[in-house]
XYZ file of C-alpha atoms in Angstrom:
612
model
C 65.801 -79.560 -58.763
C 66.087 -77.377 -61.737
C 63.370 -74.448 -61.176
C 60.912 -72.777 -63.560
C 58.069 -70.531 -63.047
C 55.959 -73.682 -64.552
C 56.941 -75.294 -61.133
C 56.557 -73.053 -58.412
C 53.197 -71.390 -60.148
C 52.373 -74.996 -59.411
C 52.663 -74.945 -55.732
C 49.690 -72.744 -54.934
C 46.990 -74.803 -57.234
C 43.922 -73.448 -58.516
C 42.988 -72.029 -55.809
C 43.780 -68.285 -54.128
C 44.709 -67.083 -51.185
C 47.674 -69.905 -50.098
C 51.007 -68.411 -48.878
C 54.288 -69.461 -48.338
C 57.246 -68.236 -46.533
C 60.634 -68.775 -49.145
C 61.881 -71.969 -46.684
C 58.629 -73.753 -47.398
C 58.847 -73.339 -51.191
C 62.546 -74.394 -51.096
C 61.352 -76.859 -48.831
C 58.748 -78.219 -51.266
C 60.898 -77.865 -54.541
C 63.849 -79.521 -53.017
C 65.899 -76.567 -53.775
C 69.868 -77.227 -52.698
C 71.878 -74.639 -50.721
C 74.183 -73.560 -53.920
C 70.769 -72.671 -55.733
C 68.918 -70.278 -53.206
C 70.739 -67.272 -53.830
C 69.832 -67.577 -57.644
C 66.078 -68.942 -56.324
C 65.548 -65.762 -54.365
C 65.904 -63.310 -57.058
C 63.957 -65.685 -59.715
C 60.954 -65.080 -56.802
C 61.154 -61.208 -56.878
C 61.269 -61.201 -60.655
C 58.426 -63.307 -60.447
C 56.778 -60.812 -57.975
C 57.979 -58.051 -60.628
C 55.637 -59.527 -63.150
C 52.650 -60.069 -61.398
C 53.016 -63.982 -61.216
C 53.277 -64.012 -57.784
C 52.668 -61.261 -55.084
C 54.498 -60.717 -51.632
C 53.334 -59.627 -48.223
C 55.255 -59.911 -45.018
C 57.876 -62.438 -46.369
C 54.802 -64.557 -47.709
C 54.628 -64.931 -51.664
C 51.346 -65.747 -52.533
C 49.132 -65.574 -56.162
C 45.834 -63.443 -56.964
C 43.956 -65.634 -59.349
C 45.057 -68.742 -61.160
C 47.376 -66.622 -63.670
C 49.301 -68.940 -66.534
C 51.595 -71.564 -65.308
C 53.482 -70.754 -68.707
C 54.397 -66.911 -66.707
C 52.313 -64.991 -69.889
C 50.703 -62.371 -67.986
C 46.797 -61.358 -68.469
C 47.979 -57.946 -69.374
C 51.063 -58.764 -71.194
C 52.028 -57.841 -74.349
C 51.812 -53.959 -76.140
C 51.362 -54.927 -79.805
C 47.635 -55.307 -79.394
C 47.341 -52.966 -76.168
C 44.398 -51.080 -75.998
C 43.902 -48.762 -73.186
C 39.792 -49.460 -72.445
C 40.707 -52.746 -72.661
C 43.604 -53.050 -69.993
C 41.264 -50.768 -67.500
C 38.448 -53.360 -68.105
C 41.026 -55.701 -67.126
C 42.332 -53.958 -64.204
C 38.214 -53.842 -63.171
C 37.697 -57.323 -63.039
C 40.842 -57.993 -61.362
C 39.477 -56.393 -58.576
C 36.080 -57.841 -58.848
C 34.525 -54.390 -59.314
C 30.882 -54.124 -60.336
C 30.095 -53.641 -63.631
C 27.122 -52.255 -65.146
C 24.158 -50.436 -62.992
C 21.131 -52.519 -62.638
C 18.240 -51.953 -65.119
C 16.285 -51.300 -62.060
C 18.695 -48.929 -60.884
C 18.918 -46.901 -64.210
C 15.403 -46.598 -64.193
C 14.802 -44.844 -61.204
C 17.688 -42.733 -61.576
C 16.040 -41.943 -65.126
C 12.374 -40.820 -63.377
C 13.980 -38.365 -60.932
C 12.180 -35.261 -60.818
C 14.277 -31.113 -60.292
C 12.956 -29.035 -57.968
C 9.210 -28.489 -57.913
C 7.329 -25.541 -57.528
C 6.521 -25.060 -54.801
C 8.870 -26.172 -53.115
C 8.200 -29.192 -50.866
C 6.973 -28.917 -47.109
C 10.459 -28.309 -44.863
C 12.615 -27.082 -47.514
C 14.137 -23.552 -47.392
C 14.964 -21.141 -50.542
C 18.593 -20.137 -50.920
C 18.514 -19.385 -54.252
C 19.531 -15.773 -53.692
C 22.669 -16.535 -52.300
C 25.905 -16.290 -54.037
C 26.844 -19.798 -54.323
C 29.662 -20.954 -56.818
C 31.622 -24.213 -57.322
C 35.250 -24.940 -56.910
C 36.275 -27.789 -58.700
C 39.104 -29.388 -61.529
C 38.467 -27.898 -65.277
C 37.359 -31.435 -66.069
C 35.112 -32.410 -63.691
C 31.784 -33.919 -64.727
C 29.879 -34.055 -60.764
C 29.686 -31.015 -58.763
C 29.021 -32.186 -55.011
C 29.696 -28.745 -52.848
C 29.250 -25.064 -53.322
C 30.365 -22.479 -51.134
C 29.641 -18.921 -50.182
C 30.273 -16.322 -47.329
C 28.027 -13.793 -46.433
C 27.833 -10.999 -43.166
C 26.300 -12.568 -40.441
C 22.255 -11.479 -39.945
C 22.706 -10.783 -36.234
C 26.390 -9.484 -35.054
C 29.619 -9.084 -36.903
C 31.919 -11.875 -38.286
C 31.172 -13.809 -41.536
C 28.581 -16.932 -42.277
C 29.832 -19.615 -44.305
C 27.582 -21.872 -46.268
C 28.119 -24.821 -47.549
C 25.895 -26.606 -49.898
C 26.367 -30.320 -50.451
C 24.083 -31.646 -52.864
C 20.835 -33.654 -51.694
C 21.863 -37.541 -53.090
C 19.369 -38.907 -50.241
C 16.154 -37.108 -51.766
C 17.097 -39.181 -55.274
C 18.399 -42.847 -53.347
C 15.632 -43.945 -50.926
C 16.928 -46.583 -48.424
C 16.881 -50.016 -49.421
C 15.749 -49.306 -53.445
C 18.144 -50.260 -56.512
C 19.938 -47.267 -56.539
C 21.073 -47.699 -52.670
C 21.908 -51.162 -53.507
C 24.331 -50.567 -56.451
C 25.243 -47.508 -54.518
C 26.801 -49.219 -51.434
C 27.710 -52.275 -53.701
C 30.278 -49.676 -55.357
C 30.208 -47.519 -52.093
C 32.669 -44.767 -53.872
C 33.472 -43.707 -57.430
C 36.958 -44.433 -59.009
C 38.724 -41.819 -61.203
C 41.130 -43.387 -64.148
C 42.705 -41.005 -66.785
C 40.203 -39.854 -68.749
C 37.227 -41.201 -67.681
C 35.129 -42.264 -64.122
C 33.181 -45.246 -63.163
C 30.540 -43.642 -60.748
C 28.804 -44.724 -57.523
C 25.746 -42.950 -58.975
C 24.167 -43.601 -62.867
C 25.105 -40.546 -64.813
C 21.727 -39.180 -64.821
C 22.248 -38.958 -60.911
C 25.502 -37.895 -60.721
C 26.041 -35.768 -63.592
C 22.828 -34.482 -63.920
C 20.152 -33.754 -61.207
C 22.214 -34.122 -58.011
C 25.234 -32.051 -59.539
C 25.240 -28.515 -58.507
C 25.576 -27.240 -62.051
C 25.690 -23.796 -62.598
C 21.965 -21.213 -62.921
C 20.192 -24.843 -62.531
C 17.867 -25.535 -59.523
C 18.943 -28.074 -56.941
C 18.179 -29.891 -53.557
C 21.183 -29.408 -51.087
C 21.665 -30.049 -47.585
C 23.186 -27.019 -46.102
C 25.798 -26.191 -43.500
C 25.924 -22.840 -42.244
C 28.898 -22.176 -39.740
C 29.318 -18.262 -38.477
C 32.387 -17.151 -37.049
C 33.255 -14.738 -35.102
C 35.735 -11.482 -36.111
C 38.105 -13.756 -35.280
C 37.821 -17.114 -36.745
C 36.255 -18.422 -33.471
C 32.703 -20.816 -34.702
C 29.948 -19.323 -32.280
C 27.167 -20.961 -33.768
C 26.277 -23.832 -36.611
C 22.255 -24.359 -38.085
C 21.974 -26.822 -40.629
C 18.661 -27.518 -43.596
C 17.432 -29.192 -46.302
C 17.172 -26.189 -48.987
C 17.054 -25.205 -52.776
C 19.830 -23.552 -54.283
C 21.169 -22.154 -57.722
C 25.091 -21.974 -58.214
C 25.898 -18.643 -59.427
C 29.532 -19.551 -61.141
C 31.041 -23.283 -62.068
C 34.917 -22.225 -60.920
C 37.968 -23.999 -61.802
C 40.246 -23.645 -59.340
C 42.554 -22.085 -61.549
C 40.092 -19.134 -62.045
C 39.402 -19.103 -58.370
C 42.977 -18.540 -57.552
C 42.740 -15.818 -60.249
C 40.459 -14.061 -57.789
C 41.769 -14.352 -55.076
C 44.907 -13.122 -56.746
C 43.031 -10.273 -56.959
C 41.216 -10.445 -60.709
C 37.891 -8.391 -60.423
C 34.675 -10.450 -61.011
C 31.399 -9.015 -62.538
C 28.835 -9.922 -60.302
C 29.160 -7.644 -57.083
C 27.745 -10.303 -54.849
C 30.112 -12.595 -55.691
C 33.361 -10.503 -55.416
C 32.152 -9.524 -51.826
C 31.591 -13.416 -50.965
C 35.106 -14.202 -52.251
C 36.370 -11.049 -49.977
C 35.088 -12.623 -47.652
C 36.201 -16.264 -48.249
C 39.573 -15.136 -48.623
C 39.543 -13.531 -44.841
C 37.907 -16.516 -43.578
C 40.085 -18.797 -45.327
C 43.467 -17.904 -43.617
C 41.882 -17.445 -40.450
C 40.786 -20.994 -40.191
C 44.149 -22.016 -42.010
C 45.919 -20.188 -38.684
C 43.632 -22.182 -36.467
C 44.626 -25.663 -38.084
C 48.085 -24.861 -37.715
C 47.920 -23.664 -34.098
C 46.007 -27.201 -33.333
C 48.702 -29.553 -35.250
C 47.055 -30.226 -37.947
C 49.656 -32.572 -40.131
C 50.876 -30.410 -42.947
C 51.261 -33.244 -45.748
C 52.082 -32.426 -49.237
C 52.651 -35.234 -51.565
C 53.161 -34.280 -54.743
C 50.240 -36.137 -56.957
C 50.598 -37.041 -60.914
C 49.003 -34.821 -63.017
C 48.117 -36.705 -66.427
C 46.807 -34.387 -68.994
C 45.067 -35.165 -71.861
C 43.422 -33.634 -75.020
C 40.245 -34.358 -76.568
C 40.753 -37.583 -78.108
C 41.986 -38.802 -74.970
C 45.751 -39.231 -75.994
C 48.491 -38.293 -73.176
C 49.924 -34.424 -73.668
C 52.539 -34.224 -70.418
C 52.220 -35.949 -67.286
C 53.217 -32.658 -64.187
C 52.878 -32.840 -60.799
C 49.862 -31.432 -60.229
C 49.588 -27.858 -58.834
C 48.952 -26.828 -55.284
C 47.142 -23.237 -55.328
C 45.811 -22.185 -52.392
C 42.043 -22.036 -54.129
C 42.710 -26.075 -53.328
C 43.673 -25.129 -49.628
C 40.670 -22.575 -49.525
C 38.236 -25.477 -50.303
C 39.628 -28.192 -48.141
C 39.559 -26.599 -45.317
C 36.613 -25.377 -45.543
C 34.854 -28.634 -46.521
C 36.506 -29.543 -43.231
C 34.959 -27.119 -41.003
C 31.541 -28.720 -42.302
C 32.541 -32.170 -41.817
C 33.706 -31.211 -38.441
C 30.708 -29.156 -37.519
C 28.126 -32.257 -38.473
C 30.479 -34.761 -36.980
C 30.548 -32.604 -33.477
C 26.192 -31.987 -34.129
C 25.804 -36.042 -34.352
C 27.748 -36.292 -30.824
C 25.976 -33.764 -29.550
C 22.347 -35.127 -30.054
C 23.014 -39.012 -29.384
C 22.739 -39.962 -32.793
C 24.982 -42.808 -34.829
C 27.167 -41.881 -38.232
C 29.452 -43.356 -39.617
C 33.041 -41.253 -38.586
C 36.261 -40.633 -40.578
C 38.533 -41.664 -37.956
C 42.184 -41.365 -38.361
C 43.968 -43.213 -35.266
C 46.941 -42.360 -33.337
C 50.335 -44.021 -34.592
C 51.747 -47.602 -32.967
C 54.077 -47.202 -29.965
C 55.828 -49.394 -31.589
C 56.445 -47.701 -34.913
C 57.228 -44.292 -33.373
C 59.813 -46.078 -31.600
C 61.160 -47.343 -34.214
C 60.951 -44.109 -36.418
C 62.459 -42.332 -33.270
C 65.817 -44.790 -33.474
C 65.896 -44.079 -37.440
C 66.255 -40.865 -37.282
C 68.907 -40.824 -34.139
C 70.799 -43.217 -36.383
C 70.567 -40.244 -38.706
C 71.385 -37.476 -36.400
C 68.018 -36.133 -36.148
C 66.326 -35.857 -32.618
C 62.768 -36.759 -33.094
C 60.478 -36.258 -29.903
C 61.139 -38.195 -27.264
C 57.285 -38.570 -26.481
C 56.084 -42.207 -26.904
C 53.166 -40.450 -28.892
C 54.311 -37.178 -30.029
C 51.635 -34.547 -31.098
C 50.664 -34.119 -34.721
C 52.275 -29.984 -33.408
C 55.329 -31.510 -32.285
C 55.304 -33.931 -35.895
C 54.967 -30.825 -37.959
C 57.899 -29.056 -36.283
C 60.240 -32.106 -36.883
C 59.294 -32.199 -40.397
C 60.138 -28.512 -41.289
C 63.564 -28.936 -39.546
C 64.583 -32.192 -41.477
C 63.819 -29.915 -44.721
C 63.628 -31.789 -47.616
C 67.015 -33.030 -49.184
C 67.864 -36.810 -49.547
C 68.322 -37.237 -46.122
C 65.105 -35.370 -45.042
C 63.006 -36.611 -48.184
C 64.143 -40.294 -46.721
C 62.395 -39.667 -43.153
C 59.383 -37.693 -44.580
C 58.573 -40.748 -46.327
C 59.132 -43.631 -43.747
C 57.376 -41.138 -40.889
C 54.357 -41.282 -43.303
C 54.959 -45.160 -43.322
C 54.794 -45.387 -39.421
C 51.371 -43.302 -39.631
C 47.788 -45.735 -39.747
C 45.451 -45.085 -42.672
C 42.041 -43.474 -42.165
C 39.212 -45.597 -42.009
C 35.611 -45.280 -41.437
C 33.669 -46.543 -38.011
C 30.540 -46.150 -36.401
C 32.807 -45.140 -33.481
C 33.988 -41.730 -32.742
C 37.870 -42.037 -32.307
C 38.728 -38.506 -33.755
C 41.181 -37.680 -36.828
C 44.845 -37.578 -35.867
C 45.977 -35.997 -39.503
C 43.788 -32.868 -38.445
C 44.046 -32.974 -34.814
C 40.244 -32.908 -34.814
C 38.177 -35.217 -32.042
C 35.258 -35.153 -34.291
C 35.392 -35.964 -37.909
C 33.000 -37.487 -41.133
C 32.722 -37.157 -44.204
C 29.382 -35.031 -45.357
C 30.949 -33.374 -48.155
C 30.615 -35.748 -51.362
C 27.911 -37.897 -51.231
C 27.587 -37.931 -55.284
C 31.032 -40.161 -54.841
C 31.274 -41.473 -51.498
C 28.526 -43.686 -49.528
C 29.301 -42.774 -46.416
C 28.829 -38.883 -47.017
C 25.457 -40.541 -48.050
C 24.500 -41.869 -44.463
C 25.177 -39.046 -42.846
C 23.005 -37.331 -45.036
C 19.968 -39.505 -43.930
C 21.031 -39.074 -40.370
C 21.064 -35.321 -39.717
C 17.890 -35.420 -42.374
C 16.035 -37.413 -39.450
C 16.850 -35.150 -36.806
C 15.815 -32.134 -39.201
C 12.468 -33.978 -39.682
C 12.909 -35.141 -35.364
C 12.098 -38.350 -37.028
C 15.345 -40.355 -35.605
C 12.963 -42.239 -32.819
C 14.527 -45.514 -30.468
C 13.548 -47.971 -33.002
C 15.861 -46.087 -36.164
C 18.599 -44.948 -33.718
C 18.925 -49.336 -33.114
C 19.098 -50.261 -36.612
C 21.420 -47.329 -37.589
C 24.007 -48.586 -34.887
C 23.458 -52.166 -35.529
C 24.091 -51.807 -39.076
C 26.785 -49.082 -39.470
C 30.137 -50.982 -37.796
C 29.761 -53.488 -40.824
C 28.808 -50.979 -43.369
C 31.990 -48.534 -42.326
C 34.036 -51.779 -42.720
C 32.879 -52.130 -45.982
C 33.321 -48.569 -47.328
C 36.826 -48.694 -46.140
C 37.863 -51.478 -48.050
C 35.653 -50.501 -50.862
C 37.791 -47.445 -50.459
C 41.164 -49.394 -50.787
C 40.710 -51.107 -53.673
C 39.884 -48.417 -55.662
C 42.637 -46.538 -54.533
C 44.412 -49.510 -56.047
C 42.710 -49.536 -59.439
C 43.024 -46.257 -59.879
C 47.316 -46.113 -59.173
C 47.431 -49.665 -61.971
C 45.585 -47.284 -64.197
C 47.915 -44.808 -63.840
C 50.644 -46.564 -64.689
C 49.411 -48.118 -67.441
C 49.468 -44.355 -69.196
C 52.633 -43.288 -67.918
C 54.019 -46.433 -69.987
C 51.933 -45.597 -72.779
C 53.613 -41.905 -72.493
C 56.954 -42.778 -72.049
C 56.933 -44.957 -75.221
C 57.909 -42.548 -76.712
C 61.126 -41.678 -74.620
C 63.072 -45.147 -74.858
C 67.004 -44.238 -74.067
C 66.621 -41.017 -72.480
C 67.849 -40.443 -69.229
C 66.533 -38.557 -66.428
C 66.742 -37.167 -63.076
C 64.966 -38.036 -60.304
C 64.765 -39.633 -56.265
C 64.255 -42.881 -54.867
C 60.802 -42.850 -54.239
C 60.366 -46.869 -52.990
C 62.477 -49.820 -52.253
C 61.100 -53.549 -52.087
C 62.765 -56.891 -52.150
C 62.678 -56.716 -56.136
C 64.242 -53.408 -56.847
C 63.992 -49.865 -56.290
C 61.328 -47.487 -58.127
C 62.534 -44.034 -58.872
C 60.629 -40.636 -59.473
C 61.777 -38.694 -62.063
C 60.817 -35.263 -62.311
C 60.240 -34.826 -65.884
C 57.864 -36.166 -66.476
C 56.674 -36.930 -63.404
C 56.544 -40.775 -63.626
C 57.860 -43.699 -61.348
C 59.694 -46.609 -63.101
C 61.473 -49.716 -61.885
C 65.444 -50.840 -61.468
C 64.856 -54.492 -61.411
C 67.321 -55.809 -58.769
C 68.748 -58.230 -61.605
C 69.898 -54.894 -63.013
C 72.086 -54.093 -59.967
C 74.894 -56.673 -60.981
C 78.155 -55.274 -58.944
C 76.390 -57.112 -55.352
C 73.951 -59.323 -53.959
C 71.250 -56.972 -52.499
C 69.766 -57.953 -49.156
C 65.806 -55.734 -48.179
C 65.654 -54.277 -44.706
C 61.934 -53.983 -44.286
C 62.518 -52.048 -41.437
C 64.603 -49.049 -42.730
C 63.118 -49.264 -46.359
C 66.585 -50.104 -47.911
C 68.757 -52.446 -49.655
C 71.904 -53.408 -48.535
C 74.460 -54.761 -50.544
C 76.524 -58.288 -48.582
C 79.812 -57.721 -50.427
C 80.353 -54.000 -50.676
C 77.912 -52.091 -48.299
C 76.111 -49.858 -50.608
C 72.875 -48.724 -49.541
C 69.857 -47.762 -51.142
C 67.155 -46.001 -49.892
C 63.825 -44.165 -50.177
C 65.216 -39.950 -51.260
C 68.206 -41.188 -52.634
C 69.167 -39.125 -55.949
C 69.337 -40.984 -58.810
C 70.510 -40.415 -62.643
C 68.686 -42.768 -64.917
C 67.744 -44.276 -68.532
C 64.675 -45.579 -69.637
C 65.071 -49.062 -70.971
C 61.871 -49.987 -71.592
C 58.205 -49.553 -71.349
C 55.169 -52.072 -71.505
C 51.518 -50.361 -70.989
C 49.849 -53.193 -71.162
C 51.315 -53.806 -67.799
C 51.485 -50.387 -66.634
C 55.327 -51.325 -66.199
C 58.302 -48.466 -67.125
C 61.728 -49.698 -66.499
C 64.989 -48.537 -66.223
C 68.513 -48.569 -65.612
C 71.512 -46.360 -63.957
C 72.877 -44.189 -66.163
C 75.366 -45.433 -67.734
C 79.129 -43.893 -66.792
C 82.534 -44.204 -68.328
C 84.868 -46.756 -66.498
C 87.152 -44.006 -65.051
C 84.065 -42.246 -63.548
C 82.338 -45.122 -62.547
C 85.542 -45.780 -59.953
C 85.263 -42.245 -58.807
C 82.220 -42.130 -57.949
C 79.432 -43.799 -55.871
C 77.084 -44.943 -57.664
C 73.509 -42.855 -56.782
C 72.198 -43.377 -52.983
C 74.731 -45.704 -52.245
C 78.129 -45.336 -50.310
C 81.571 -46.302 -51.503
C 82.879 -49.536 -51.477
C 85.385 -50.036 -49.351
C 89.420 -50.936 -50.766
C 89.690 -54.335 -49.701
C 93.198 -55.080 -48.574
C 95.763 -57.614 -50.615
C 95.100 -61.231 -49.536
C 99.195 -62.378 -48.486
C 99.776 -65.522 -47.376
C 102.439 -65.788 -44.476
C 104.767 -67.949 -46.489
C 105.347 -64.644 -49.028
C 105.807 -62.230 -46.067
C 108.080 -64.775 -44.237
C 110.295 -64.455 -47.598
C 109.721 -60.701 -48.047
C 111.220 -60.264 -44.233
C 114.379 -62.956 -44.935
C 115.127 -60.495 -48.335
């Protein structure tokens, strides 16, 4: 049978969800032996352009698509960013619009009253500021350290705005709320969990403006050690909106004006490598993945696209937003009550195993523990370093790691070596901070009787399973939107080359990093044309039947930019092109060298060679 997309699009039917393994479709299309070879890589450039997708050696289709192969998103003469993210949103089935209901009650929330309601402490006087990207539009957290009232050591507070007072359970709000249950962040723009009125206006922390928080207070010893944690619904006014550009300026040493607030940076700073020491003596994993950086001016049109910085004011708020996530997650445990828990788990046997034989294959002795500490992990990772070789195991140790999910069970956080873990922190953009709100705001009440402690645990296993793949397919929408504006960048850099690393490999080509700017492109497999390139799932590579080259993930790689198609999100590109004499004295990047094959003689001509 001669094969077209027409005719395997028409295998799977109208409907989604149907998979087949590559025998069954050349099964079904009566595909002869001479033809799979050239069937094979028709598939993966089929999987290339969305037509078809691919999971575990199953190809399979998300939505009825065009049995013609145009895609939805094809085509950049009429490309309009708004109108690919719209796409990208609906893809996904994400909800649109808030309800009118919703809207409504977000519109008739009241500030902070005075007085102040029944229960609800004033911490208005202390010298809380904000730490957060130049752009952002939602402030959830706000930090400050003070002396402690009784003893030395230093107090940290954490304020984390009061969402709960503004969503009562079971209205509108909490209904579009979980619907969503987190916000998604595309360049230049974010489709909230909250209306705008909510969370960009009264539940923001914005700065000399009154607002409900729920606060954390955690004081430490002289020594980093926590002795004792209190927690309350107060009132607070952020003294300073931060970037965390100007925060690193401080603690870089510029001089601020207010007096109270250079003295609580003093002491953050103290504080802040204290607990950073305590994270790394516990085996906390040290992962730093570089992250895209799209910048943009003010009529939203791409200016560079960096890796984005790491300053330690990022550091200095992590961890300490971790301390307070730790600190409610240990109170819940503590008192009996139910949350919902950030729980990272420990890796598969049976992918440490396999990582372990990887890297012998590679020379490099990873622990021989069937489940090595996240300690002992950190140590093998700063002796691999990070050349092609080590950048290659970084990446596929990540790989044999399981992703962080959220349960009503306690199973503690692997990644930070922690056995109690939530998330309280960002309940503007997350809906699980937003349950744990209304948890530790029953105890504060003593409220949390037999009869709310039952629902709570009844209900939360489903609603954790929820969040977390809420939480997945944003994280999805929010990489395809990414990629649409790198293409729409790199327009404008068609037949440039470029350095950069191997940063995936898949059945349909390898994607490559480069480092200026810091996009990821494509070389389509039909663009490797000196082999016939076999995947190994397994070791992340692809293996070449005739000549043995090898690529794999940290390879270096010189390359060209061939073309570009936003609407898409697709940049593609090419080798770099070398001169004949070059090209047979070198490897070509991440690969080794073919070997000389040896004269074929037949033993009639060396019979006659021997008799001369």
């Amino acid at each position: 049978m001669i094969f077209n997309k027409k005719s395997v699009l028409a295998l799977f039917g109208p409907e989604t969800g149907k998979e087949y393994l590559l025998k069954d479709m050349i099964r079904k299309l009566s595909i002869r032996p001479h033809q799979r070879r050239a069937f094979r890589q028709f598939l993966n450039a089929m999987v290339h352009g969305d037509m078809l997708r691919l999971r575990k050696g199953r190809f399979y289709r998300l939505g009825e698509g065009d049995p013609n192969g145009t895609l939805s998103l094809e085509g950049s003469e009429d490309y309009d960013r708004k109108d690919v993210f719209r796409k990208i949103f609906r893809e996904y089935e994400w909800p649109g619009k808030f309800s009118r209901e919703a809207v409504n009650q977000a519109i008739r929330g009241k500030g902070v009253p005075d007085p102040l309601p029944e229960g609800v402490e004033d911490w208005r006087h202390l010298p809380f500021v904000t730490i957060d990207p130049a752009d952002a539009r939602d402030h959830d957290d706000a930090v400050a350290a003070l002396d402690r009232p009784k003893g030395e050591g230093i107090r940290l507070a954490v304020a984390i705005a009061d969402v709960g007072r503004y969503v009562p359970e079971g209205s509108a709000l909490e209904r579009d709320a979980q619907q969503r249950a987190t916000s998604v962040y595309v360049p230049g723009s974010v489709h909230p969990m909250l209306p705008e009125e909510l969370s960009a206006g009264l539940c923001s922390l914005r700065e000399m403006e009154d607002r409900f928080a729920m606060a954390a207070f955690l004081d430490y010893s002289p020594t980093g050690e926590l002795e004792k944690t209190t927690f309350a619904e107060a009132v607070i006014r952020s003294r300073k909106r931060m970037s965390y550009e100007e925060a690193q300026a401080v603690l870089d040493g510029e001089t601020l004006k207010d007096p109270e607030l250079a003295a609580s940076f003093d002491r953050m700073n103290v504080l802040f490598r204290q607990l950073l020491k305590a994270a790394e003596k516990r085996g906390a994993l040290e992962l730093d993945i570089p992250e895209a950086w799209i910048r943009m001016d003010d009529s939203g049109a791409v200016t560079d696209i960096l890796p984005r910085p790491r300053l330690e004011a990022h550091r200095l708020v992590e961890v300490f937003m971790i301390a307070a996530n730790e600190a409610v997650a240990l109170h819940l445990v503590q008192k009996g009550l139910p949350g919902l828990f950030r729980v990272h788990e420990d890796p598969a046997p049976e992918k440490i195993a396999a990582f372990r034989d990887l890297a012998r294959s590679l020379g490099q002795p990873f622990p021989e523990d069937p489940l090595p500490s996240a300690k002992q992990i950190n140590r093998f990772l700063r002796s691999i370093g990070h050349e092609e070789e080590g950048r290659y195991l970084h990446i596929m140790l990540l790989r044999s790691l399981k992703q962080a999910r959220y349960t009503a069970v306690n199973e503690g956080h692997f990644g930070l070596a922690l056995a109690h873990y939530c998330h309280f922190t960002s309940p503007i953009r997350r809906y699980p901070d937003l349950e744990i709100h209304r948890v530790l705001k029953r105890m504060l009440r003593k409220t949390a009787d037999r009869r709310y402690v039952a629902r709570m645990r009844s209900r939360l296993p489903e609603t954790g399973e929820w969040c977390s793949d809420q939480e997945r397919k944003a994280e999805k929408i929010e990489r395809k939107a990414r990629q649409v504006v790198m293409a729409e960048y790199m327009g404008r850099f068609l037949g440039e080359s470029f350095a950069g690393t191997v940063s995936g490999v898949t059945e349909f080509g390898l994607f490559v990093q480069i480092e200026e700017p810091f996009v990821e492109g494509l070389i389509h497999i039909s663009n490797l044309r000196d082999d016939y390139y076999r995947y190994e799932e397994e070791r992340a590579t692809l293996v070449g039947e005739r000549t043995g080259n090898v690529f794999r993930l940290g390879d270096r790689a010189e390359v060209q930019l061939v073309s570009t198609d936003p609407a898409r999100g697709r940049v593609d590109f090419r080798f770099l092109p070398q001169s004949e004499e070059e090209r047979r004295k070198t490897p070509k990047p991440g690969r080794k060298a073919a070997p000389k094959r040896r004269p074929i003689r037949s033993k009639r001509r060396i019979a006659r060679k021997r008799k001369d």
